[in-house]
Amino acid sequence: MTTGFADSAYTTAGNSRSLTFADGTNSRVFDTVNQQPMLNSVNLQLIHNAPIGGKIELTAGQDADILASYPTANNNSFDITNAYLSGTSGPFTLLFGKFSTLAGAEVLESPSNLNYSRSILFGYAIPFTHTGVRLTWAATPFLSVIAGVNNGWDNTKGPGGPRTGEGGLAYTNKNLTLTAQGYSGTERISNAAWTNPSAFPPGFDTATHRSVIDAVATYKFGSFVTGTVNFDHGHQAIAPVADSTGTFVGFGPANWNGGAGYVAAQITSKLQVIGRYEVFSDPQGARTSYNQQWNEGTLTFAYAPSSALLFRLEGRADHSNHSVWANANGSPTNGLSTVSFESIVKF
């Protein structure tokens, strides 16, 4: 089976303002350019569903550079997002290769998400992909147990030391879906660890222990309204610590946590309205490069005139307890508001 999509969008924050943090690093996950039409992604998936099967997923466009795993260069607008073999025998399914994370209420492929913009949790609390092996046991028609070993967060090559273990439970019935998953193992201290070893003192070990617990619950309130909640808590033994201005102040232990809630209402067969609110706490600045508590609210109108077309109009307002963004004139600010339009063509 061959499937895919093309995703383009336009986001405006007004004037010539940047959508990045004041230090120039990304704040939003994918919608990072102001007042320019963007080809976010052209996605192609080759899927073979059989006792011996697999999947190859290729991504081109701006999103590919953000999804790219180490040691892939993040500047060639191309990514092999999934590439795995699968084997199924009775209630057991084994994956071997590169595959998407278990964590999170959102996924890598935009058409499968409720909103256009990705959540803070999606970008900063959890990984995107893993390279390794994953075993799923469908213990009952409603309950699955998942376990695996991989090279860590967004690495096709591990940092050395013990690998990262993953574990998960997934429960589904008519109206309720519950998932809980966790990751723990050796990770890179930061993205600079591989590309710029001189960022660390001589003899400094660039690998550390990182763990995260993620939980998602989705409930269908009848035929028209669906609610979702997502919670994440992460810890890293050694991390680059930053203050509220984004200034590096040393290395130390770090924690991060956050929660998100979604409500999706199916107004007509073609029109859906989605609200999202979330808060993310990064007290050591290890994930966002700022010591901050960051929240955002998003309202999205999604219109699908056919099964092959999807249009979204979205308003989003972000707020931090510190001035982590900059206005068009360069003055610091603790808020960022945007309006986005997205068009998706599925094939």
mmCIF file of C-alpha atoms in Angstrom:
data_model
loop_
_atom_site.group_PDB
_atom_site.id
_atom_site.type_symbol
_atom_site.label_atom_id
_atom_site.label_comp_id
_atom_site.label_asym_id
_atom_site.label_seq_id
_atom_site.Cartn_x
_atom_site.Cartn_y
_atom_site.Cartn_z
ATOM 1 C CA MET A 1 0.000 0.000 0.000
ATOM 2 C CA THR A 2 1.229 3.471 -0.901
ATOM 3 C CA THR A 3 -0.093 6.578 0.799
ATOM 4 C CA GLY A 4 1.037 10.079 1.693
ATOM 5 C CA PHE A 5 0.224 13.769 1.796
ATOM 6 C CA ALA A 6 1.487 17.262 0.999
ATOM 7 C CA ASP A 7 1.223 19.898 3.753
ATOM 8 C CA SER A 8 1.679 23.633 3.222
ATOM 9 C CA ALA A 9 0.888 26.549 5.529
ATOM 10 C CA TYR A 10 1.163 30.272 6.209
ATOM 11 C CA THR A 11 1.584 31.754 9.701
ATOM 12 C CA THR A 12 1.557 35.389 10.713
ATOM 13 C CA ALA A 13 2.429 37.023 14.027
ATOM 14 C CA GLY A 14 2.098 40.518 12.555
ATOM 15 C CA ASN A 15 4.744 42.928 11.248
ATOM 16 C CA SER A 16 8.129 41.272 10.664
ATOM 17 C CA ARG A 17 8.221 39.507 13.994
ATOM 18 C CA SER A 18 10.121 36.247 14.448
ATOM 19 C CA LEU A 19 8.397 33.102 15.729
ATOM 20 C CA THR A 20 11.592 31.946 17.433
ATOM 21 C CA PHE A 21 12.774 32.603 20.964
ATOM 22 C CA ALA A 22 14.792 35.779 21.546
ATOM 23 C CA ASP A 23 18.051 33.801 21.166
ATOM 24 C CA GLY A 24 17.022 32.656 17.659
ATOM 25 C CA THR A 25 16.203 29.030 18.529
ATOM 26 C CA ASN A 26 12.835 27.521 17.605
ATOM 27 C CA SER A 27 9.951 28.039 20.012
ATOM 28 C CA ARG A 28 7.137 26.395 18.026
ATOM 29 C CA VAL A 29 7.948 22.914 16.758
ATOM 30 C CA PHE A 30 7.271 23.222 13.014
ATOM 31 C CA ASP A 31 5.566 26.597 12.373
ATOM 32 C CA THR A 32 8.780 28.580 12.701
ATOM 33 C CA VAL A 33 8.648 31.166 9.871
ATOM 34 C CA ASN A 34 6.556 34.334 9.963
ATOM 35 C CA GLN A 35 4.608 35.635 6.949
ATOM 36 C CA GLN A 36 6.042 33.252 4.371
ATOM 37 C CA PRO A 37 4.233 30.420 2.571
ATOM 38 C CA MET A 38 5.920 27.199 3.681
ATOM 39 C CA LEU A 39 6.041 23.707 2.244
ATOM 40 C CA ASN A 40 6.049 21.900 5.552
ATOM 41 C CA SER A 41 6.064 18.343 4.337
ATOM 42 C CA VAL A 42 5.696 16.019 1.385
ATOM 43 C CA ASN A 43 5.215 12.605 2.943
ATOM 44 C CA LEU A 44 5.318 9.206 1.211
ATOM 45 C CA GLN A 45 4.595 5.927 3.009
ATOM 46 C CA LEU A 46 5.123 2.436 1.638
ATOM 47 C CA ILE A 47 3.356 -0.076 3.897
ATOM 48 C CA HIS A 48 3.131 -3.856 3.640
ATOM 49 C CA ASN A 49 0.668 -5.378 6.110
ATOM 50 C CA ALA A 50 1.336 -9.101 6.349
ATOM 51 C CA PRO A 51 2.766 -11.644 8.809
ATOM 52 C CA ILE A 52 6.138 -10.469 7.463
ATOM 53 C CA GLY A 53 5.763 -6.825 6.555
ATOM 54 C CA GLY A 54 7.149 -3.383 7.162
ATOM 55 C CA LYS A 55 7.000 0.324 6.497
ATOM 56 C CA ILE A 56 9.135 2.976 4.840
ATOM 57 C CA GLU A 57 8.137 6.601 5.429
ATOM 58 C CA LEU A 58 9.965 9.424 3.654
ATOM 59 C CA THR A 59 9.572 13.103 4.520
ATOM 60 C CA ALA A 60 10.719 16.082 2.446
ATOM 61 C CA GLY A 61 10.336 19.762 3.249
ATOM 62 C CA GLN A 62 10.875 22.007 6.259
ATOM 63 C CA ASP A 63 9.557 19.421 8.743
ATOM 64 C CA ALA A 64 12.194 16.904 7.655
ATOM 65 C CA ASP A 65 15.043 18.957 9.128
ATOM 66 C CA ILE A 66 13.329 19.013 12.525
ATOM 67 C CA LEU A 67 12.458 15.296 12.476
ATOM 68 C CA ALA A 68 15.948 14.228 11.427
ATOM 69 C CA SER A 69 17.700 11.884 13.873
ATOM 70 C CA TYR A 70 21.383 11.964 14.786
ATOM 71 C CA PRO A 71 23.691 11.728 12.849
ATOM 72 C CA THR A 72 21.569 12.849 9.880
ATOM 73 C CA ALA A 73 22.308 16.440 8.848
ATOM 74 C CA ASN A 74 19.428 18.739 9.782
ATOM 75 C CA ASN A 75 19.715 20.960 6.722
ATOM 76 C CA ASN A 76 18.946 18.849 3.642
ATOM 77 C CA SER A 77 15.097 18.925 3.843
ATOM 78 C CA PHE A 78 14.870 15.118 3.707
ATOM 79 C CA ASP A 79 14.319 12.467 6.365
ATOM 80 C CA ILE A 80 13.729 8.723 6.499
ATOM 81 C CA THR A 81 11.137 9.022 9.241
ATOM 82 C CA ASN A 82 10.193 5.342 9.593
ATOM 83 C CA ALA A 83 11.980 2.308 8.188
ATOM 84 C CA TYR A 84 11.254 -1.014 9.839
ATOM 85 C CA LEU A 85 10.477 -4.671 9.277
ATOM 86 C CA SER A 86 7.600 -6.249 11.159
ATOM 87 C CA GLY A 87 6.703 -9.800 12.036
ATOM 88 C CA THR A 88 3.360 -10.949 13.458
ATOM 89 C CA SER A 89 2.593 -14.307 15.027
ATOM 90 C CA GLY A 90 -0.644 -14.742 16.929
ATOM 91 C CA PRO A 91 -0.912 -11.939 19.527
ATOM 92 C CA PHE A 92 2.744 -10.860 19.109
ATOM 93 C CA THR A 93 4.123 -8.219 16.732
ATOM 94 C CA LEU A 94 7.830 -7.421 16.484
ATOM 95 C CA LEU A 95 9.273 -4.268 14.899
ATOM 96 C CA PHE A 96 12.943 -3.904 13.993
ATOM 97 C CA GLY A 97 14.401 -0.679 12.598
ATOM 98 C CA LYS A 98 13.403 2.962 12.998
ATOM 99 C CA PHE A 99 9.876 3.735 14.225
ATOM 100 C CA SER A 100 7.788 6.501 15.818
ATOM 101 C CA THR A 101 7.694 6.983 19.575
ATOM 102 C CA LEU A 102 4.929 5.597 21.773
ATOM 103 C CA ALA A 103 4.743 8.846 23.725
ATOM 104 C CA GLY A 104 2.430 11.782 23.220
ATOM 105 C CA ALA A 105 -1.114 12.698 22.239
ATOM 106 C CA GLU A 106 0.097 13.961 18.844
ATOM 107 C CA VAL A 107 1.985 12.257 16.014
ATOM 108 C CA LEU A 108 4.550 13.150 13.378
ATOM 109 C CA GLU A 109 2.064 13.212 10.482
ATOM 110 C CA SER A 110 0.027 16.439 10.450
ATOM 111 C CA PRO A 111 -3.233 15.039 8.947
ATOM 112 C CA SER A 112 -3.608 12.712 11.956
ATOM 113 C CA ASN A 113 -3.474 15.563 14.495
ATOM 114 C CA LEU A 114 -6.355 17.718 15.695
ATOM 115 C CA ASN A 115 -4.555 21.080 15.427
ATOM 116 C CA TYR A 116 -2.195 22.560 12.870
ATOM 117 C CA SER A 117 0.495 23.700 15.309
ATOM 118 C CA ARG A 118 2.106 21.023 17.461
ATOM 119 C CA SER A 119 1.863 21.174 21.221
ATOM 120 C CA ILE A 120 4.672 22.284 23.521
ATOM 121 C CA LEU A 121 4.701 18.756 24.969
ATOM 122 C CA PHE A 122 5.171 17.248 21.504
ATOM 123 C CA GLY A 123 8.197 19.435 20.826
ATOM 124 C CA TYR A 124 9.918 19.532 24.205
ATOM 125 C CA ALA A 125 8.728 16.793 26.568
ATOM 126 C CA ILE A 126 9.102 13.635 24.468
ATOM 127 C CA PRO A 127 11.117 12.091 21.615
ATOM 128 C CA PHE A 128 10.046 11.771 17.959
ATOM 129 C CA THR A 129 11.520 8.427 16.866
ATOM 130 C CA HIS A 130 13.608 5.470 18.017
ATOM 131 C CA THR A 131 15.878 2.958 16.316
ATOM 132 C CA GLY A 132 15.825 -0.501 17.837
ATOM 133 C CA VAL A 133 13.387 -3.324 18.480
ATOM 134 C CA ARG A 134 9.806 -3.236 19.856
ATOM 135 C CA LEU A 135 7.556 -6.149 20.840
ATOM 136 C CA THR A 136 3.784 -5.729 21.237
ATOM 137 C CA TRP A 137 1.641 -8.382 22.904
ATOM 138 C CA ALA A 138 -2.109 -8.106 22.343
ATOM 139 C CA ALA A 139 -2.945 -9.717 25.680
ATOM 140 C CA THR A 140 -6.707 -9.287 25.197
ATOM 141 C CA PRO A 141 -8.905 -7.645 22.530
ATOM 142 C CA PHE A 142 -8.728 -4.493 24.683
ATOM 143 C CA LEU A 143 -5.249 -4.518 26.269
ATOM 144 C CA SER A 144 -1.773 -4.465 24.696
ATOM 145 C CA VAL A 145 1.591 -4.647 26.457
ATOM 146 C CA ILE A 146 4.641 -3.124 24.749
ATOM 147 C CA ALA A 147 8.365 -3.456 25.476
ATOM 148 C CA GLY A 148 11.494 -2.554 23.551
ATOM 149 C CA VAL A 149 15.140 -1.520 23.496
ATOM 150 C CA ASN A 150 16.512 1.251 21.298
ATOM 151 C CA ASN A 151 19.308 3.769 20.736
ATOM 152 C CA GLY A 152 17.502 6.533 22.595
ATOM 153 C CA TRP A 153 15.696 9.730 21.679
ATOM 154 C CA ASP A 154 15.954 10.593 17.970
ATOM 155 C CA ASN A 155 19.197 8.672 17.494
ATOM 156 C CA THR A 156 19.946 6.142 14.782
ATOM 157 C CA LYS A 157 23.302 5.800 16.541
ATOM 158 C CA GLY A 158 23.383 5.615 20.333
ATOM 159 C CA PRO A 159 25.669 7.684 22.582
ATOM 160 C CA GLY A 160 27.244 4.564 24.112
ATOM 161 C CA GLY A 161 26.511 2.931 27.439
ATOM 162 C CA PRO A 162 23.276 1.113 28.284
ATOM 163 C CA ARG A 163 20.560 1.431 25.662
ATOM 164 C CA THR A 164 17.182 3.034 26.301
ATOM 165 C CA GLY A 165 14.349 0.783 27.383
ATOM 166 C CA GLU A 166 10.729 1.450 26.533
ATOM 167 C CA GLY A 167 7.572 0.035 28.051
ATOM 168 C CA GLY A 168 3.902 0.727 27.527
ATOM 169 C CA LEU A 169 0.314 -0.302 28.148
ATOM 170 C CA ALA A 170 -2.580 0.482 25.810
ATOM 171 C CA TYR A 171 -6.240 -0.083 26.666
ATOM 172 C CA THR A 172 -9.096 0.544 24.204
ATOM 173 C CA ASN A 173 -12.827 -0.015 24.354
ATOM 174 C CA LYS A 174 -15.789 1.538 22.540
ATOM 175 C CA ASN A 175 -15.410 5.059 23.953
ATOM 176 C CA LEU A 176 -12.190 5.109 25.978
ATOM 177 C CA THR A 177 -8.510 4.845 25.044
ATOM 178 C CA LEU A 178 -5.804 4.864 27.730
ATOM 179 C CA THR A 179 -2.067 4.638 27.128
ATOM 180 C CA ALA A 180 0.870 4.860 29.500
ATOM 181 C CA GLN A 181 4.488 4.615 28.369
ATOM 182 C CA GLY A 182 7.937 5.278 29.688
ATOM 183 C CA TYR A 183 11.528 5.585 28.439
ATOM 184 C CA SER A 184 14.725 5.300 30.455
ATOM 185 C CA GLY A 185 18.351 4.991 29.419
ATOM 186 C CA THR A 186 21.554 6.645 28.217
ATOM 187 C CA GLU A 187 21.077 9.781 26.121
ATOM 188 C CA ARG A 188 23.055 12.692 24.738
ATOM 189 C CA ILE A 189 23.312 15.534 27.252
ATOM 190 C CA SER A 190 22.197 17.955 24.547
ATOM 191 C CA ASN A 191 22.096 18.208 20.761
ATOM 192 C CA ALA A 192 25.450 19.995 20.899
ATOM 193 C CA ALA A 193 27.129 16.924 22.343
ATOM 194 C CA TRP A 194 27.740 15.328 18.954
ATOM 195 C CA THR A 195 27.976 18.294 16.613
ATOM 196 C CA ASN A 196 30.150 20.483 18.860
ATOM 197 C CA PRO A 197 32.113 18.458 21.452
ATOM 198 C CA SER A 198 34.141 21.571 22.298
ATOM 199 C CA ALA A 199 31.017 22.893 24.051
ATOM 200 C CA PHE A 200 31.942 20.626 26.949
ATOM 201 C CA PRO A 201 35.040 20.736 29.190
ATOM 202 C CA PRO A 202 37.907 18.334 28.368
ATOM 203 C CA GLY A 203 37.117 14.843 29.598
ATOM 204 C CA PHE A 204 33.470 15.721 30.197
ATOM 205 C CA ASP A 205 31.167 12.747 29.548
ATOM 206 C CA THR A 206 28.653 13.843 26.900
ATOM 207 C CA ALA A 207 26.218 11.019 27.767
ATOM 208 C CA THR A 208 23.808 10.952 30.683
ATOM 209 C CA HIS A 209 20.683 9.193 31.974
ATOM 210 C CA ARG A 210 17.267 10.457 30.871
ATOM 211 C CA SER A 211 13.778 9.182 31.603
ATOM 212 C CA VAL A 212 10.218 10.226 30.820
ATOM 213 C CA ILE A 213 6.742 9.016 31.766
ATOM 214 C CA ASP A 214 3.882 9.830 29.414
ATOM 215 C CA ALA A 215 0.141 9.154 29.741
ATOM 216 C CA VAL A 216 -2.741 9.877 27.359
ATOM 217 C CA ALA A 217 -6.494 9.386 27.825
ATOM 218 C CA THR A 218 -9.142 9.923 25.137
ATOM 219 C CA TYR A 219 -12.886 9.656 25.663
ATOM 220 C CA LYS A 220 -15.718 9.973 23.131
ATOM 221 C CA PHE A 221 -18.696 11.858 24.551
ATOM 222 C CA GLY A 222 -21.244 10.501 22.106
ATOM 223 C CA SER A 223 -20.844 10.899 18.355
ATOM 224 C CA PHE A 224 -19.802 14.535 18.196
ATOM 225 C CA VAL A 225 -17.411 15.467 21.039
ATOM 226 C CA THR A 226 -14.070 13.923 21.975
ATOM 227 C CA GLY A 227 -11.827 14.909 24.879
ATOM 228 C CA THR A 228 -8.136 14.105 25.332
ATOM 229 C CA VAL A 229 -5.699 14.742 28.165
ATOM 230 C CA ASN A 230 -1.925 14.219 28.081
ATOM 231 C CA PHE A 231 0.621 14.297 30.923
ATOM 232 C CA ASP A 232 4.435 14.130 30.813
ATOM 233 C CA HIS A 233 7.181 14.093 33.432
ATOM 234 C CA GLY A 234 10.872 13.886 32.525
ATOM 235 C CA HIS A 235 14.206 13.834 34.339
ATOM 236 C CA GLN A 236 17.818 14.107 33.168
ATOM 237 C CA ALA A 237 20.755 13.408 35.478
ATOM 238 C CA ILE A 238 23.135 15.900 33.826
ATOM 239 C CA ALA A 239 21.800 18.711 31.639
ATOM 240 C CA PRO A 240 22.821 22.190 30.493
ATOM 241 C CA VAL A 241 21.099 24.577 32.927
ATOM 242 C CA ALA A 242 19.926 28.040 31.820
ATOM 243 C CA ASP A 243 18.404 31.001 33.643
ATOM 244 C CA SER A 244 15.309 33.010 32.677
ATOM 245 C CA THR A 245 17.307 35.057 30.130
ATOM 246 C CA GLY A 246 18.510 31.941 28.333
ATOM 247 C CA THR A 247 22.050 32.290 29.675
ATOM 248 C CA PHE A 248 23.930 29.038 30.256
ATOM 249 C CA VAL A 249 24.882 28.764 33.943
ATOM 250 C CA GLY A 250 26.393 25.252 34.148
ATOM 251 C CA PHE A 251 25.490 21.573 34.250
ATOM 252 C CA GLY A 252 23.202 19.831 36.722
ATOM 253 C CA PRO A 253 20.124 17.632 37.151
ATOM 254 C CA ALA A 254 16.941 18.779 35.427
ATOM 255 C CA ASN A 255 13.242 17.985 35.491
ATOM 256 C CA TRP A 256 10.384 18.979 33.224
ATOM 257 C CA ASN A 257 6.658 18.296 33.270
ATOM 258 C CA GLY A 258 3.483 19.397 31.590
ATOM 259 C CA GLY A 259 -0.131 18.701 30.811
ATOM 260 C CA ALA A 260 -2.401 19.304 27.836
ATOM 261 C CA GLY A 261 -6.133 19.055 27.233
ATOM 262 C CA TYR A 262 -8.028 18.873 23.924
ATOM 263 C CA VAL A 263 -11.712 19.101 23.067
ATOM 264 C CA ALA A 264 -12.845 18.342 19.509
ATOM 265 C CA ALA A 265 -16.426 18.988 18.377
ATOM 266 C CA GLN A 266 -17.719 17.605 15.058
ATOM 267 C CA ILE A 267 -20.052 20.419 13.994
ATOM 268 C CA THR A 268 -20.971 18.890 10.624
ATOM 269 C CA SER A 269 -19.679 15.954 8.622
ATOM 270 C CA LYS A 270 -17.048 18.274 7.132
ATOM 271 C CA LEU A 271 -16.379 20.868 9.860
ATOM 272 C CA GLN A 272 -14.611 20.271 13.165
ATOM 273 C CA VAL A 273 -13.706 22.788 15.898
ATOM 274 C CA ILE A 274 -10.838 21.963 18.265
ATOM 275 C CA GLY A 275 -9.598 23.684 21.389
ATOM 276 C CA ARG A 276 -6.296 22.936 23.121
ATOM 277 C CA TYR A 277 -4.758 24.293 26.301
ATOM 278 C CA GLU A 278 -1.468 23.222 27.844
ATOM 279 C CA VAL A 279 1.182 24.209 30.337
ATOM 280 C CA PHE A 280 4.837 23.188 30.379
ATOM 281 C CA SER A 281 7.314 23.705 33.234
ATOM 282 C CA ASP A 282 11.050 23.792 32.461
ATOM 283 C CA PRO A 283 12.616 25.069 35.732
ATOM 284 C CA GLN A 284 16.221 24.370 34.708
ATOM 285 C CA GLY A 285 15.806 25.419 31.068
ATOM 286 C CA ALA A 286 17.130 22.048 29.926
ATOM 287 C CA ARG A 287 14.454 21.535 27.252
ATOM 288 C CA THR A 288 13.620 25.044 26.015
ATOM 289 C CA SER A 289 16.898 26.851 26.900
ATOM 290 C CA TYR A 290 14.986 29.135 29.290
ATOM 291 C CA ASN A 291 13.993 28.677 32.915
ATOM 292 C CA GLN A 292 10.275 29.187 32.378
ATOM 293 C CA GLN A 293 6.691 28.088 32.767
ATOM 294 C CA TRP A 294 5.079 28.233 29.330
ATOM 295 C CA ASN A 295 1.395 27.865 28.477
ATOM 296 C CA GLU A 296 -0.611 28.177 25.310
ATOM 297 C CA GLY A 297 -4.202 28.126 24.068
ATOM 298 C CA THR A 298 -5.180 27.158 20.529
ATOM 299 C CA LEU A 299 -8.465 27.257 18.599
ATOM 300 C CA THR A 300 -8.593 25.408 15.282
ATOM 301 C CA PHE A 301 -11.288 25.202 12.614
ATOM 302 C CA ALA A 302 -10.775 22.156 10.378
ATOM 303 C CA TYR A 303 -12.740 21.787 7.137
ATOM 304 C CA ALA A 304 -12.543 18.646 4.970
ATOM 305 C CA PRO A 305 -14.529 19.106 1.728
ATOM 306 C CA SER A 306 -13.468 15.587 0.679
ATOM 307 C CA SER A 307 -11.434 12.677 2.004
ATOM 308 C CA ALA A 308 -8.410 13.967 0.082
ATOM 309 C CA LEU A 309 -8.491 17.607 1.218
ATOM 310 C CA LEU A 310 -8.156 19.241 4.626
ATOM 311 C CA PHE A 311 -7.996 22.952 5.420
ATOM 312 C CA ARG A 312 -7.300 24.435 8.856
ATOM 313 C CA LEU A 313 -7.589 27.975 10.207
ATOM 314 C CA GLU A 314 -5.973 28.377 13.611
ATOM 315 C CA GLY A 315 -5.405 31.052 16.231
ATOM 316 C CA ARG A 316 -2.842 30.470 18.977
ATOM 317 C CA ALA A 317 -1.609 32.501 21.951
ATOM 318 C CA ASP A 318 1.539 31.542 23.907
ATOM 319 C CA HIS A 319 2.568 33.021 27.251
ATOM 320 C CA SER A 320 5.651 32.573 29.454
ATOM 321 C CA ASN A 321 6.385 33.808 32.961
ATOM 322 C CA HIS A 322 9.576 35.361 31.515
ATOM 323 C CA SER A 323 10.277 37.466 28.415
ATOM 324 C CA VAL A 324 11.585 34.699 26.168
ATOM 325 C CA TRP A 325 10.420 36.179 22.836
ATOM 326 C CA ALA A 326 11.194 39.505 21.153
ATOM 327 C CA ASN A 327 8.921 42.011 19.444
ATOM 328 C CA ALA A 328 9.610 43.180 15.898
ATOM 329 C CA ASN A 329 11.583 46.123 17.320
ATOM 330 C CA GLY A 330 13.740 43.765 19.411
ATOM 331 C CA SER A 331 12.177 44.558 22.783
ATOM 332 C CA PRO A 332 11.593 41.537 25.054
ATOM 333 C CA THR A 333 8.092 40.136 25.539
ATOM 334 C CA ASN A 334 6.492 37.203 27.343
ATOM 335 C CA GLY A 335 3.797 36.527 24.720
ATOM 336 C CA LEU A 336 3.437 35.330 21.135
ATOM 337 C CA SER A 337 0.134 35.301 19.205
ATOM 338 C CA THR A 338 -0.321 33.919 15.693
ATOM 339 C CA VAL A 339 -2.903 33.080 13.044
ATOM 340 C CA SER A 340 -2.182 30.171 10.688
ATOM 341 C CA PHE A 341 -3.763 28.682 7.580
ATOM 342 C CA GLU A 342 -2.906 25.134 6.500
ATOM 343 C CA SER A 343 -3.834 23.081 3.459
ATOM 344 C CA ILE A 344 -3.297 19.328 3.184
ATOM 345 C CA VAL A 345 -3.690 17.147 0.110
ATOM 346 C CA LYS A 346 -3.782 13.405 0.765
ATOM 347 C CA PHE A 347 -2.945 10.782 -1.818
#
